[in-house]
Short mmCIF file of C-alpha atoms in Angstrom, two decimals:
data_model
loop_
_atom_site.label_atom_id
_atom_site.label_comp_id
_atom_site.label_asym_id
_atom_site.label_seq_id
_atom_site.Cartn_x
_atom_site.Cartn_y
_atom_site.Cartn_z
CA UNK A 1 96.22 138.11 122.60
CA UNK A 2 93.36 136.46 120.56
CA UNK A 3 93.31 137.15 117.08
CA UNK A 4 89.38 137.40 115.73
CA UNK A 5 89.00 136.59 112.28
CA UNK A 6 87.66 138.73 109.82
CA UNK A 7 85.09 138.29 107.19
CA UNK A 8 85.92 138.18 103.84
CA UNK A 9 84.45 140.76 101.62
CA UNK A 10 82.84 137.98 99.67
CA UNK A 11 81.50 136.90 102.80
CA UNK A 12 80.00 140.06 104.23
CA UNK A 13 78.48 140.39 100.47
CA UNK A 14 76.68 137.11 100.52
CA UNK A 15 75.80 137.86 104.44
CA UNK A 16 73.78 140.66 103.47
CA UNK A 17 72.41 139.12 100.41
CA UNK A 18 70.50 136.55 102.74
CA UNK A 19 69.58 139.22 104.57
CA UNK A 20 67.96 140.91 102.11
CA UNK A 21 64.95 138.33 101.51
CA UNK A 22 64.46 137.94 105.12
CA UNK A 23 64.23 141.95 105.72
CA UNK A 24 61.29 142.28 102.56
CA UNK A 25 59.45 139.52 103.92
CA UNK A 26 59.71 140.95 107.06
CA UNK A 27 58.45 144.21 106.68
CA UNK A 28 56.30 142.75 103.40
CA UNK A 29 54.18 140.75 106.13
CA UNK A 30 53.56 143.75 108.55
CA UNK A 31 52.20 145.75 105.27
CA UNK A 32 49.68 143.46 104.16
CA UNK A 33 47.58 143.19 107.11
CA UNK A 34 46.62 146.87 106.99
CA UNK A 35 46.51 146.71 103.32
CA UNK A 36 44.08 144.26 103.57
CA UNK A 37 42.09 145.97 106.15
CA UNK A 38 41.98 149.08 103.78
CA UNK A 39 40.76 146.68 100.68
CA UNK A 40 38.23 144.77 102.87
CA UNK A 41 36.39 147.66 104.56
CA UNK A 42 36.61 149.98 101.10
CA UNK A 43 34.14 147.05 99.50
CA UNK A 44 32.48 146.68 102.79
CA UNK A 45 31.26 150.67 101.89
CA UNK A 46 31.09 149.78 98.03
CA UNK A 47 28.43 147.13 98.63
CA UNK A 48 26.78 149.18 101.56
CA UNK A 49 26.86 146.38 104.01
CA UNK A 50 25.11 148.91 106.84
CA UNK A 51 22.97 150.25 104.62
CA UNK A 52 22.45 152.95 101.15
CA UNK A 53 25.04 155.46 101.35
CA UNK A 54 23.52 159.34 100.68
CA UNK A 55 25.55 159.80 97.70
CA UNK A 56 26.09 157.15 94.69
CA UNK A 57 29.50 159.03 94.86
CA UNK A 58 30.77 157.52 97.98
CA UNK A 59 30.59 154.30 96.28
CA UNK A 60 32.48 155.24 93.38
CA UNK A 61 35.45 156.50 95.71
CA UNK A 62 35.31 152.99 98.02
CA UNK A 63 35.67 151.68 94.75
CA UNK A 64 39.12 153.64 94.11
CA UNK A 65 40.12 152.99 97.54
CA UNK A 66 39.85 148.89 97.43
CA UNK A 67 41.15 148.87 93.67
CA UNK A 68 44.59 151.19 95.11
CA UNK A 69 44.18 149.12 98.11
CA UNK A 70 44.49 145.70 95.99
CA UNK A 71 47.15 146.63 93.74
CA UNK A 72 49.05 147.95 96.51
CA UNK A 73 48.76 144.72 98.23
CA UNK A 74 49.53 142.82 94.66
CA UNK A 75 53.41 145.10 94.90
CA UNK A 76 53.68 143.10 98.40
CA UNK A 77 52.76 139.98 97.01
CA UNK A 78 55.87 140.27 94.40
CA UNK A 79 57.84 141.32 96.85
CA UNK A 80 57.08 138.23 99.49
CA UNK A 81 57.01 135.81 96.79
CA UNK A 82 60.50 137.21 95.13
CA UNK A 83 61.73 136.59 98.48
CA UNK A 84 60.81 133.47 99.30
CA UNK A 85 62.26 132.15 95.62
CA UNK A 86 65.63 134.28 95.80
CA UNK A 87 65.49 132.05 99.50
CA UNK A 88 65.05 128.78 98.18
CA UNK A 89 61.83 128.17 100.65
CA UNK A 90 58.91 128.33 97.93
CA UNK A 91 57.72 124.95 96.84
CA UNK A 92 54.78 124.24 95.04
CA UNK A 93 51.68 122.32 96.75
CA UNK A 94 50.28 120.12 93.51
CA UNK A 95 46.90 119.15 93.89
CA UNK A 96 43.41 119.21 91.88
CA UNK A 97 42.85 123.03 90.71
CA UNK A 98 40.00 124.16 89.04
CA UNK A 99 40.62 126.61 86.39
CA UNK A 100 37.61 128.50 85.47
CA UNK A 101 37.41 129.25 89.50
CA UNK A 102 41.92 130.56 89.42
CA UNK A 103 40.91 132.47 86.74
CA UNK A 104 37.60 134.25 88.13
CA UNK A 105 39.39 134.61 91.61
CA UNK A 106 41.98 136.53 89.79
CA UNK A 107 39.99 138.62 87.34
CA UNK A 108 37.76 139.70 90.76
CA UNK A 109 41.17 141.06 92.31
CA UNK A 110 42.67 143.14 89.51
CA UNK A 111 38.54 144.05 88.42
CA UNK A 112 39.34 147.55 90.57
CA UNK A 113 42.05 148.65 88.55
CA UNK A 114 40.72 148.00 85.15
CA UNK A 115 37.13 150.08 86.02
CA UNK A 116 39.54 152.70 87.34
CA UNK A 117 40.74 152.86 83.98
CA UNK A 118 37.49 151.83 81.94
CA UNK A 119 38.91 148.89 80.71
CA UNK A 120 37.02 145.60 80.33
CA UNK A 121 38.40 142.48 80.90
CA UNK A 122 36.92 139.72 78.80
CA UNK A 123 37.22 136.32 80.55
CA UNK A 124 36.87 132.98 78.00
CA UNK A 125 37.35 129.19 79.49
CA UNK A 126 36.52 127.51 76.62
CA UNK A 127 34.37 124.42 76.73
CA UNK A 128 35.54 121.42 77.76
CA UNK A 129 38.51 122.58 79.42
CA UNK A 130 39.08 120.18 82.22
CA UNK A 131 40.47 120.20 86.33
CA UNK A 132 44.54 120.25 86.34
CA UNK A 133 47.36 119.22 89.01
CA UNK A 134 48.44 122.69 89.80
CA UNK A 135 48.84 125.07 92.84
CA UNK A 136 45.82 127.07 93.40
CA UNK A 137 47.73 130.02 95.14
CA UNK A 138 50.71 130.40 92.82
CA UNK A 139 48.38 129.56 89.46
CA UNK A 140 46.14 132.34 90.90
CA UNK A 141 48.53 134.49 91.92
CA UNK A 142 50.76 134.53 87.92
CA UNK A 143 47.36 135.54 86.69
CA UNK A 144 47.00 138.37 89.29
CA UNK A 145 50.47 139.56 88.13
CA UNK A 146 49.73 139.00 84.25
CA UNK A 147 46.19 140.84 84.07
CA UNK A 148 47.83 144.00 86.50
CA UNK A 149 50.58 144.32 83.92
CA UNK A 150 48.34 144.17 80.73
CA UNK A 151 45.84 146.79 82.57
CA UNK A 152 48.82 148.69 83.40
CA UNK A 153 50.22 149.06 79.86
CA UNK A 154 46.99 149.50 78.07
CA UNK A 155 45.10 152.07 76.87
CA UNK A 156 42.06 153.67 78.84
CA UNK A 157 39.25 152.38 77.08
CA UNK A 158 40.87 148.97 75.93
CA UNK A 159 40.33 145.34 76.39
CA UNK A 160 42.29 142.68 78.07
CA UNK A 161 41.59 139.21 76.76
CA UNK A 162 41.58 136.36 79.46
CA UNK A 163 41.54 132.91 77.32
CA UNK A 164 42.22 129.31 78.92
CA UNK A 165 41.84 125.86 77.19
CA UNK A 166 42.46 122.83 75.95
CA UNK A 167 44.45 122.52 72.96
CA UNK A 168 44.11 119.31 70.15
CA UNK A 169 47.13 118.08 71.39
CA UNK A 170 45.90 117.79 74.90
CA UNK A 171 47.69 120.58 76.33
CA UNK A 172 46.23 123.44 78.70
CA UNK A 173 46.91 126.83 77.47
CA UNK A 174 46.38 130.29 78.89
CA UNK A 175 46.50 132.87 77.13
CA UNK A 176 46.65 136.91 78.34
CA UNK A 177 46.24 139.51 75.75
CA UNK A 178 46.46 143.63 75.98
CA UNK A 179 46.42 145.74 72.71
CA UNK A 180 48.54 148.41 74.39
CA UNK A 181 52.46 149.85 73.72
CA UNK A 182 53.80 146.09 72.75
CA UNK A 183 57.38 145.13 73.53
CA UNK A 184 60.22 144.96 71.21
CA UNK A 185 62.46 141.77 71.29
CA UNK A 186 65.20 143.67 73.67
CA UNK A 187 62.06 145.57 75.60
CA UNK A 188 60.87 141.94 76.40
CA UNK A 189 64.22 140.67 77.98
CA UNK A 190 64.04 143.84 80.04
CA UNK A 191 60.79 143.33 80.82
CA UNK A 192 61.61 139.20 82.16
CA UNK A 193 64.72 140.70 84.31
CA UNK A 194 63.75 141.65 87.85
CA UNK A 195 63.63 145.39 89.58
CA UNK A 196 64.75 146.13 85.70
CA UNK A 197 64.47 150.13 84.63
CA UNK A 198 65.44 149.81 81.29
CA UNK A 199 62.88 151.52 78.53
CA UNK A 200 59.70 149.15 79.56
CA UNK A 201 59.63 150.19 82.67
CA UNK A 202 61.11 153.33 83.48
CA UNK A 203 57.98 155.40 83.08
CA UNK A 204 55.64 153.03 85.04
CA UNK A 205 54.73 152.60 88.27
CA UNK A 206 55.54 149.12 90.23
CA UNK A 207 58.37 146.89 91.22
CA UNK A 208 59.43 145.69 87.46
CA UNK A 209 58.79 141.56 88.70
CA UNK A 210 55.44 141.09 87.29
CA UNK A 211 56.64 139.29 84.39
CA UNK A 212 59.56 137.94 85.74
CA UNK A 213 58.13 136.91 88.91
CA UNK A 214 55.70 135.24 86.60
CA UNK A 215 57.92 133.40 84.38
CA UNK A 216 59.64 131.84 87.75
CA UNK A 217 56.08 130.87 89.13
CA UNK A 218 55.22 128.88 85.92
CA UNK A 219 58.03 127.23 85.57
CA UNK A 220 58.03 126.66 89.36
CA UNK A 221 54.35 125.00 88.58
CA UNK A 222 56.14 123.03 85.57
CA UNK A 223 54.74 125.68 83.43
CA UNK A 224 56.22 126.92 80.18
CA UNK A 225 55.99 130.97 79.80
CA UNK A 226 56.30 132.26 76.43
CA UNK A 227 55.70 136.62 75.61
CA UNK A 228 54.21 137.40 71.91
CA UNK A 229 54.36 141.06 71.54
CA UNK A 230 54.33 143.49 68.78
CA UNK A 231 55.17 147.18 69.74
CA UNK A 232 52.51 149.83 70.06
CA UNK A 233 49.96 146.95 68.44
CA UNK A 234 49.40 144.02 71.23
CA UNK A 235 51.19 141.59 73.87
CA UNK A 236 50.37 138.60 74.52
CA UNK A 237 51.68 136.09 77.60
CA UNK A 238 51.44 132.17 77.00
CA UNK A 239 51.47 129.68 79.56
CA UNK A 240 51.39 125.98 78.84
CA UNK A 241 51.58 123.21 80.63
CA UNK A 242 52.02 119.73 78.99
CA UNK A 243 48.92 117.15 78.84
CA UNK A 244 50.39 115.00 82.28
CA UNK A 245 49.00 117.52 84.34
CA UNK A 246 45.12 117.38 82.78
CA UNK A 247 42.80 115.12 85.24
CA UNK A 248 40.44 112.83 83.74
#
């Protein structure tokens, strides 16, 4: 009689742990295309491509529809990326990025969400700020995350500061800043751990890897990702990334 080895429990465990990525990505990719079909045809009505709607009203709602729309798809985009890193197959593709364009790109995408809300997003790339060796996508796509959770835990009403420069040392530094419920020190390590539901998150909606996913991207990007936050006054997310990857 053969005798058929069985699996460990160890190795059934790590079996379905690699199965895991491959299963969001999976069903992350057949999402997004319809998400994106929603998003795109929403501002197709917004911007009355086939002509003036009958009621200013219908734009409003196309409005709501691409902003849900986007931040629905910005859920799958955490989810794909946090995949591909917990897989090992995300690398970054250096090459000359353009700031003040990342940073516009981004600010259109999350734009939606914060007029749902009536909150203004105030965009500063201060002068002089030069081209980088980055990765357009995953520079773009840490800002996407970073302005979606600042709208998210801000106040109707509010402001969310968008700052990127130069500094005297010769280092590039971007700054994100909401003046809504702030973090506490152990709020902020909840906050940086992934699918977390400790106090930060448990009364919001989303997947809890914004900041996390974030913090991986950066440093992925050779990045460093520092939170400032005082509670129920401000939070503010640093990124910098050291003067060798400034172009001349």
């Amino acid at each position: 009689m053969k005798v058929v080895p069985q699996s460990t429990s160890s190795e059934v465990a790590a079996s379905q742990d690699n199965a895991i990525p491959t299963l969001v990505s999976a069903v992350s990719h057949e999402i997004r295309a319809p998400l994106n079909a929603i998003a795109g045809y929403a501002e197709m009505i917004e911007n009355e491509l086939f002509g003036r709607l009958p009621d200013d009203r219908y734009k409003e709602y196309a409005s709501s529809i691409r902003g849900a729309g986007q931040y629905a798809l910005s859920i799958v985009n955490e989810l794909l990326d946090y995949s591909k890193l917990k897989a090992g197959g995300f690398t970054a593709d250096i090459q000359e990025t353009d700031l003040a364009v990342v940073a516009q790109e981004a600010v259109d995408m999350v734009f939606p969400q914060a007029r749902m809300r009536d909150i203004e997003i105030v965009k500063t790339i201060l002068t002089g700020t030069p081209k980088i060796k980055s990765d357009h996508r995953l520079l773009k796509q840490i800002l996407i995350n970073l302005l979606t959770n600042a709208i998210k835990y801000s106040n109707d009403k509010e402001q969310v500061l968008l700052t990127a420069g130069i500094t005297k040392t010769g280092r590039i530094m971007i700054e994100i800043t909401d003046y809504g419920r702030g973090m506490t020190e152990t709020e902020i390590h909840e906050a940086l751990t992934p699918f977390n539901s400790g106090n930060y998150h448990n009364d919001m909606p989303g997947t809890g890897l914004g900041l996390s996913l974030s913090k991986e991207l950066t440093e992925l990007t050779n990045g460093r990702f520092m939170i400032d936050s005082v509670p129920n006054e401000r939070t503010r997310v640093r990124i910098l990334y050291e003067n060798d990857v400034v172009i001349v």
